[in-house]
């Protein structure tokens, strides 16, 4: 779909949001607007993610049965081994199909959200008065269009990961404990022990990302001011006068 269509759908969802109060309280909630805009394909992607998560554990279970069959060494159950091997192949093919379709649909949703958000930012920028525009700055507006709208499309992936990752973690630990006993908790203990270090690293990344964003705003504002100055000099024919300075 075109960005204009995505912006129109976003506008329709935005119109259903409550208006802010006299003191600025309340108002629209962006995630609610986005979910109203894409809830049908987003729910379909959640179904694909669940099916992919479930089929992801089919191969380890089938492999365990294959190992048990080989350990018994009974030739009469050879057909059983062929069935397990074919089932492992089918499970891998089905899981890959679910993953590919999920990734494709999520990329489409990300582009739809990004297009609608870019149109909304452009609409807001066009409605700003000259003092308000100068106060906000061209650098921040460009960052909103290029960076923040992109982050909204990336954040859609994290929503499904919030419930899919715990399910995979619990199922994996249960399977390890069934095969290894108490040793299956070693991986979980290491993960918990590494959490403080990972949190410190993430905090540092967020801090540097904020600095990068600020520097990017300054760079875009400086380049915009230089280009506007060059345009003004060209329009007024001041090349020779400015060349002596």
mmCIF file of C-alpha atoms in Angstrom:
data_model
loop_
_atom_site.group_PDB
_atom_site.id
_atom_site.type_symbol
_atom_site.label_atom_id
_atom_site.label_comp_id
_atom_site.label_asym_id
_atom_site.label_seq_id
_atom_site.Cartn_x
_atom_site.Cartn_y
_atom_site.Cartn_z
ATOM 1 C CA UNK A 1 0.000 0.000 0.000
ATOM 2 C CA UNK A 2 1.081 3.559 -0.682
ATOM 3 C CA UNK A 3 2.216 5.901 2.128
ATOM 4 C CA UNK A 4 -0.844 8.070 1.430
ATOM 5 C CA UNK A 5 -3.155 5.113 2.085
ATOM 6 C CA UNK A 6 -1.306 4.202 5.301
ATOM 7 C CA UNK A 7 -1.512 7.812 6.449
ATOM 8 C CA UNK A 8 -5.255 7.833 5.742
ATOM 9 C CA UNK A 9 -5.772 4.680 7.821
ATOM 10 C CA UNK A 10 -3.687 6.181 10.626
ATOM 11 C CA UNK A 11 -5.770 9.356 10.504
ATOM 12 C CA UNK A 12 -8.982 7.345 10.812
ATOM 13 C CA UNK A 13 -7.618 5.512 13.850
ATOM 14 C CA UNK A 14 -6.347 8.791 15.329
ATOM 15 C CA UNK A 15 -9.788 10.386 14.973
ATOM 16 C CA UNK A 16 -11.245 7.782 17.366
ATOM 17 C CA UNK A 17 -8.857 8.802 20.156
ATOM 18 C CA UNK A 18 -10.011 11.119 22.969
ATOM 19 C CA UNK A 19 -9.092 14.775 22.696
ATOM 20 C CA UNK A 20 -6.627 16.267 25.225
ATOM 21 C CA UNK A 21 -8.026 18.249 28.142
ATOM 22 C CA UNK A 22 -7.620 21.989 28.730
ATOM 23 C CA UNK A 23 -4.408 21.409 30.691
ATOM 24 C CA UNK A 24 -3.000 18.980 28.118
ATOM 25 C CA UNK A 25 -3.916 15.861 30.075
ATOM 26 C CA UNK A 26 -5.122 12.724 28.343
ATOM 27 C CA UNK A 27 -5.213 12.695 24.577
ATOM 28 C CA UNK A 28 -4.247 10.108 22.007
ATOM 29 C CA UNK A 29 -2.111 7.084 22.861
ATOM 30 C CA UNK A 30 0.152 6.149 19.962
ATOM 31 C CA UNK A 31 0.278 2.395 20.566
ATOM 32 C CA UNK A 32 -3.516 2.219 20.791
ATOM 33 C CA UNK A 33 -3.754 4.070 17.494
ATOM 34 C CA UNK A 34 -1.306 1.681 15.835
ATOM 35 C CA UNK A 35 -3.084 -1.400 17.157
ATOM 36 C CA UNK A 36 -6.387 -0.067 15.874
ATOM 37 C CA UNK A 37 -4.695 0.485 12.521
ATOM 38 C CA UNK A 38 -3.054 -2.946 12.088
ATOM 39 C CA UNK A 39 -4.715 -5.279 14.599
ATOM 40 C CA UNK A 40 -5.889 -7.823 12.012
ATOM 41 C CA UNK A 41 -2.527 -8.522 10.321
ATOM 42 C CA UNK A 42 -0.784 -8.099 13.676
ATOM 43 C CA UNK A 43 -2.968 -10.868 15.154
ATOM 44 C CA UNK A 44 -2.230 -13.063 12.147
ATOM 45 C CA UNK A 45 1.495 -12.521 12.737
ATOM 46 C CA UNK A 46 1.017 -13.528 16.381
ATOM 47 C CA UNK A 47 -0.560 -16.790 15.192
ATOM 48 C CA UNK A 48 2.352 -17.411 12.837
ATOM 49 C CA UNK A 49 4.809 -16.724 15.660
ATOM 50 C CA UNK A 50 3.008 -19.174 17.946
ATOM 51 C CA UNK A 51 3.003 -21.897 15.286
ATOM 52 C CA UNK A 52 6.690 -21.259 14.575
ATOM 53 C CA UNK A 53 7.467 -21.469 18.305
ATOM 54 C CA UNK A 54 5.613 -24.754 18.667
ATOM 55 C CA UNK A 55 7.168 -26.391 15.596
ATOM 56 C CA UNK A 56 10.616 -25.225 16.710
ATOM 57 C CA UNK A 57 10.631 -27.917 19.417
ATOM 58 C CA UNK A 58 9.418 -30.712 17.162
ATOM 59 C CA UNK A 59 12.890 -31.505 15.791
ATOM 60 C CA UNK A 60 14.569 -31.956 19.231
ATOM 61 C CA UNK A 61 11.763 -34.251 20.376
ATOM 62 C CA UNK A 62 11.932 -36.302 17.203
ATOM 63 C CA UNK A 63 15.724 -36.437 17.434
ATOM 64 C CA UNK A 64 15.442 -37.787 20.977
ATOM 65 C CA UNK A 65 13.147 -40.527 19.743
ATOM 66 C CA UNK A 66 15.607 -41.331 16.953
ATOM 67 C CA UNK A 67 18.452 -41.667 19.455
ATOM 68 C CA UNK A 68 16.383 -43.937 21.663
ATOM 69 C CA UNK A 69 15.499 -46.075 18.645
ATOM 70 C CA UNK A 70 19.175 -46.403 17.661
ATOM 71 C CA UNK A 71 20.142 -47.310 21.228
ATOM 72 C CA UNK A 72 17.672 -50.188 21.285
ATOM 73 C CA UNK A 73 19.160 -51.594 18.058
ATOM 74 C CA UNK A 74 15.971 -53.397 17.035
ATOM 75 C CA UNK A 75 15.919 -53.875 13.258
ATOM 76 C CA UNK A 76 12.180 -54.566 13.304
ATOM 77 C CA UNK A 77 11.560 -50.915 14.075
ATOM 78 C CA UNK A 78 13.452 -49.669 11.023
ATOM 79 C CA UNK A 79 10.235 -48.291 9.512
ATOM 80 C CA UNK A 80 9.787 -46.278 12.685
ATOM 81 C CA UNK A 81 13.157 -44.648 12.062
ATOM 82 C CA UNK A 82 12.167 -43.690 8.519
ATOM 83 C CA UNK A 83 8.957 -42.141 9.843
ATOM 84 C CA UNK A 84 10.916 -40.111 12.404
ATOM 85 C CA UNK A 85 13.420 -38.935 9.782
ATOM 86 C CA UNK A 86 10.662 -37.834 7.409
ATOM 87 C CA UNK A 87 8.859 -36.135 10.289
ATOM 88 C CA UNK A 88 12.018 -34.206 11.202
ATOM 89 C CA UNK A 89 12.343 -33.014 7.605
ATOM 90 C CA UNK A 90 8.682 -32.009 7.479
ATOM 91 C CA UNK A 91 8.941 -30.174 10.815
ATOM 92 C CA UNK A 92 11.949 -28.181 9.576
ATOM 93 C CA UNK A 93 10.170 -27.278 6.332
ATOM 94 C CA UNK A 94 7.013 -26.206 8.173
ATOM 95 C CA UNK A 95 8.988 -24.162 10.716
ATOM 96 C CA UNK A 96 10.920 -22.427 7.935
ATOM 97 C CA UNK A 97 7.671 -21.642 6.105
ATOM 98 C CA UNK A 98 6.160 -20.129 9.257
ATOM 99 C CA UNK A 99 9.310 -18.089 9.950
ATOM 100 C CA UNK A 100 9.599 -16.743 6.408
ATOM 101 C CA UNK A 101 5.919 -15.811 6.225
ATOM 102 C CA UNK A 102 6.085 -14.211 9.666
ATOM 103 C CA UNK A 103 9.142 -12.144 8.733
ATOM 104 C CA UNK A 104 7.521 -11.050 5.484
ATOM 105 C CA UNK A 105 4.258 -9.996 7.139
ATOM 106 C CA UNK A 106 6.088 -8.144 9.920
ATOM 107 C CA UNK A 107 8.206 -6.280 7.353
ATOM 108 C CA UNK A 108 5.026 -5.248 5.538
ATOM 109 C CA UNK A 109 3.489 -4.062 8.818
ATOM 110 C CA UNK A 110 6.650 -2.143 9.662
ATOM 111 C CA UNK A 111 6.553 -0.339 6.314
ATOM 112 C CA UNK A 112 2.857 0.488 6.782
ATOM 113 C CA UNK A 113 3.447 1.909 10.247
ATOM 114 C CA UNK A 114 6.504 3.835 9.105
ATOM 115 C CA UNK A 115 4.661 5.344 6.146
ATOM 116 C CA UNK A 116 1.706 6.415 8.288
ATOM 117 C CA UNK A 117 3.933 7.896 10.983
ATOM 118 C CA UNK A 118 6.025 9.816 8.457
ATOM 119 C CA UNK A 119 2.851 11.327 7.023
ATOM 120 C CA UNK A 120 1.679 12.298 10.498
ATOM 121 C CA UNK A 121 4.989 13.991 11.336
ATOM 122 C CA UNK A 122 4.944 15.841 7.996
ATOM 123 C CA UNK A 123 1.374 16.999 8.635
ATOM 124 C CA UNK A 124 2.315 18.280 12.080
ATOM 125 C CA UNK A 125 5.403 20.037 10.745
ATOM 126 C CA UNK A 126 3.332 21.827 8.097
ATOM 127 C CA UNK A 127 0.967 23.130 10.764
ATOM 128 C CA UNK A 128 3.706 24.662 12.911
ATOM 129 C CA UNK A 129 4.004 28.409 13.025
ATOM 130 C CA UNK A 130 7.331 30.031 12.188
ATOM 131 C CA UNK A 131 8.320 30.612 15.864
ATOM 132 C CA UNK A 132 7.319 27.058 16.770
ATOM 133 C CA UNK A 133 9.243 25.685 13.775
ATOM 134 C CA UNK A 134 12.359 27.605 14.792
ATOM 135 C CA UNK A 135 11.977 26.378 18.371
ATOM 136 C CA UNK A 136 11.697 22.727 17.332
ATOM 137 C CA UNK A 137 14.395 22.872 14.681
ATOM 138 C CA UNK A 138 14.731 21.156 11.335
ATOM 139 C CA UNK A 139 17.168 18.615 12.786
ATOM 140 C CA UNK A 140 14.638 17.199 15.238
ATOM 141 C CA UNK A 141 11.966 16.963 12.555
ATOM 142 C CA UNK A 142 14.308 15.091 10.209
ATOM 143 C CA UNK A 143 15.273 12.732 13.044
ATOM 144 C CA UNK A 144 11.597 12.098 13.801
ATOM 145 C CA UNK A 145 10.994 11.112 10.183
ATOM 146 C CA UNK A 146 14.149 9.082 9.615
ATOM 147 C CA UNK A 147 14.895 7.526 13.018
ATOM 148 C CA UNK A 148 11.856 7.560 15.295
ATOM 149 C CA UNK A 149 9.411 6.359 12.644
ATOM 150 C CA UNK A 150 11.808 3.519 11.867
ATOM 151 C CA UNK A 151 11.971 2.600 15.557
ATOM 152 C CA UNK A 152 8.199 2.231 15.661
ATOM 153 C CA UNK A 153 8.399 -0.352 12.875
ATOM 154 C CA UNK A 154 11.170 -2.199 14.732
ATOM 155 C CA UNK A 155 9.203 -2.103 17.989
ATOM 156 C CA UNK A 156 6.477 -4.263 16.433
ATOM 157 C CA UNK A 157 8.891 -7.191 16.414
ATOM 158 C CA UNK A 158 9.585 -6.725 20.121
ATOM 159 C CA UNK A 159 5.886 -7.037 21.013
ATOM 160 C CA UNK A 160 5.745 -10.650 19.826
ATOM 161 C CA UNK A 161 9.166 -11.378 21.308
ATOM 162 C CA UNK A 162 7.875 -10.333 24.754
ATOM 163 C CA UNK A 163 5.603 -13.406 24.935
ATOM 164 C CA UNK A 164 7.370 -15.780 22.520
ATOM 165 C CA UNK A 165 10.790 -15.696 24.210
ATOM 166 C CA UNK A 166 9.532 -16.658 27.714
ATOM 167 C CA UNK A 167 7.578 -19.568 26.209
ATOM 168 C CA UNK A 168 10.658 -20.837 24.376
ATOM 169 C CA UNK A 169 12.787 -20.398 27.500
ATOM 170 C CA UNK A 170 10.390 -22.344 29.734
ATOM 171 C CA UNK A 171 9.898 -25.161 27.232
ATOM 172 C CA UNK A 172 13.646 -25.432 26.587
ATOM 173 C CA UNK A 173 14.442 -25.621 30.318
ATOM 174 C CA UNK A 174 11.758 -28.276 30.854
ATOM 175 C CA UNK A 175 13.167 -30.358 28.002
ATOM 176 C CA UNK A 176 16.716 -30.012 29.333
ATOM 177 C CA UNK A 177 15.642 -30.990 32.849
ATOM 178 C CA UNK A 178 13.883 -34.091 31.533
ATOM 179 C CA UNK A 179 17.047 -35.206 29.728
ATOM 180 C CA UNK A 180 19.801 -33.913 32.061
ATOM 181 C CA UNK A 181 18.076 -33.523 35.405
ATOM 182 C CA UNK A 182 19.274 -30.685 37.653
ATOM 183 C CA UNK A 183 22.104 -29.895 35.220
ATOM 184 C CA UNK A 184 19.514 -28.350 32.927
ATOM 185 C CA UNK A 185 19.316 -25.338 35.265
ATOM 186 C CA UNK A 186 22.983 -24.424 34.656
ATOM 187 C CA UNK A 187 22.148 -22.380 31.572
ATOM 188 C CA UNK A 188 19.367 -20.544 33.431
ATOM 189 C CA UNK A 189 21.687 -19.746 36.344
ATOM 190 C CA UNK A 190 24.299 -18.322 33.954
ATOM 191 C CA UNK A 191 21.662 -16.178 32.257
ATOM 192 C CA UNK A 192 20.462 -14.786 35.591
ATOM 193 C CA UNK A 193 24.045 -14.131 36.707
ATOM 194 C CA UNK A 194 24.762 -12.205 33.483
ATOM 195 C CA UNK A 195 21.653 -10.012 33.746
ATOM 196 C CA UNK A 196 23.319 -7.181 35.779
ATOM 197 C CA UNK A 197 26.168 -6.976 33.265
ATOM 198 C CA UNK A 198 23.764 -6.952 30.328
ATOM 199 C CA UNK A 199 21.684 -4.230 31.988
ATOM 200 C CA UNK A 200 24.760 -2.048 32.466
ATOM 201 C CA UNK A 201 25.713 -2.535 28.821
ATOM 202 C CA UNK A 202 22.196 -1.640 27.679
ATOM 203 C CA UNK A 203 22.164 1.483 29.852
ATOM 204 C CA UNK A 204 25.444 2.560 28.291
ATOM 205 C CA UNK A 205 24.042 1.937 24.820
ATOM 206 C CA UNK A 206 20.962 4.049 25.567
ATOM 207 C CA UNK A 207 23.139 6.857 26.913
ATOM 208 C CA UNK A 208 25.374 6.909 23.846
ATOM 209 C CA UNK A 209 22.360 6.613 21.550
ATOM 210 C CA UNK A 210 20.915 9.754 23.132
ATOM 211 C CA UNK A 211 24.190 11.593 22.556
ATOM 212 C CA UNK A 212 24.293 10.415 18.943
ATOM 213 C CA UNK A 213 20.757 11.701 18.408
ATOM 214 C CA UNK A 214 21.661 15.104 19.841
ATOM 215 C CA UNK A 215 24.768 15.340 17.674
ATOM 216 C CA UNK A 216 22.737 14.307 14.641
ATOM 217 C CA UNK A 217 20.271 17.127 15.318
ATOM 218 C CA UNK A 218 23.111 19.625 15.494
ATOM 219 C CA UNK A 219 24.656 18.307 12.284
ATOM 220 C CA UNK A 220 21.395 18.504 10.341
ATOM 221 C CA UNK A 221 20.684 22.023 11.617
ATOM 222 C CA UNK A 222 24.176 23.179 10.644
ATOM 223 C CA UNK A 223 23.951 21.644 7.172
ATOM 224 C CA UNK A 224 20.480 23.101 6.653
ATOM 225 C CA UNK A 225 21.695 26.566 7.668
ATOM 226 C CA UNK A 226 24.678 26.280 5.312
ATOM 227 C CA UNK A 227 22.514 25.180 2.379
ATOM 228 C CA UNK A 228 20.024 27.966 3.000
ATOM 229 C CA UNK A 229 22.861 30.479 3.128
ATOM 230 C CA UNK A 230 24.288 29.152 -0.147
ATOM 231 C CA UNK A 231 20.847 29.349 -1.743
ATOM 232 C CA UNK A 232 20.389 32.942 -0.556
ATOM 233 C CA UNK A 233 23.789 33.963 -1.939
ATOM 234 C CA UNK A 234 22.950 32.392 -5.301
ATOM 235 C CA UNK A 235 19.512 33.991 -5.501
ATOM 236 C CA UNK A 236 20.838 37.469 -4.648
ATOM 237 C CA UNK A 237 23.926 37.149 -6.827
ATOM 238 C CA UNK A 238 26.385 37.770 -4.015
ATOM 239 C CA UNK A 239 29.042 35.300 -5.187
ATOM 240 C CA UNK A 240 31.669 37.935 -5.939
ATOM 241 C CA UNK A 241 30.979 40.009 -2.820
ATOM 242 C CA UNK A 242 31.136 36.951 -0.568
ATOM 243 C CA UNK A 243 34.198 35.649 -2.371
ATOM 244 C CA UNK A 244 36.320 38.483 -1.024
ATOM 245 C CA UNK A 245 35.452 37.581 2.611
#
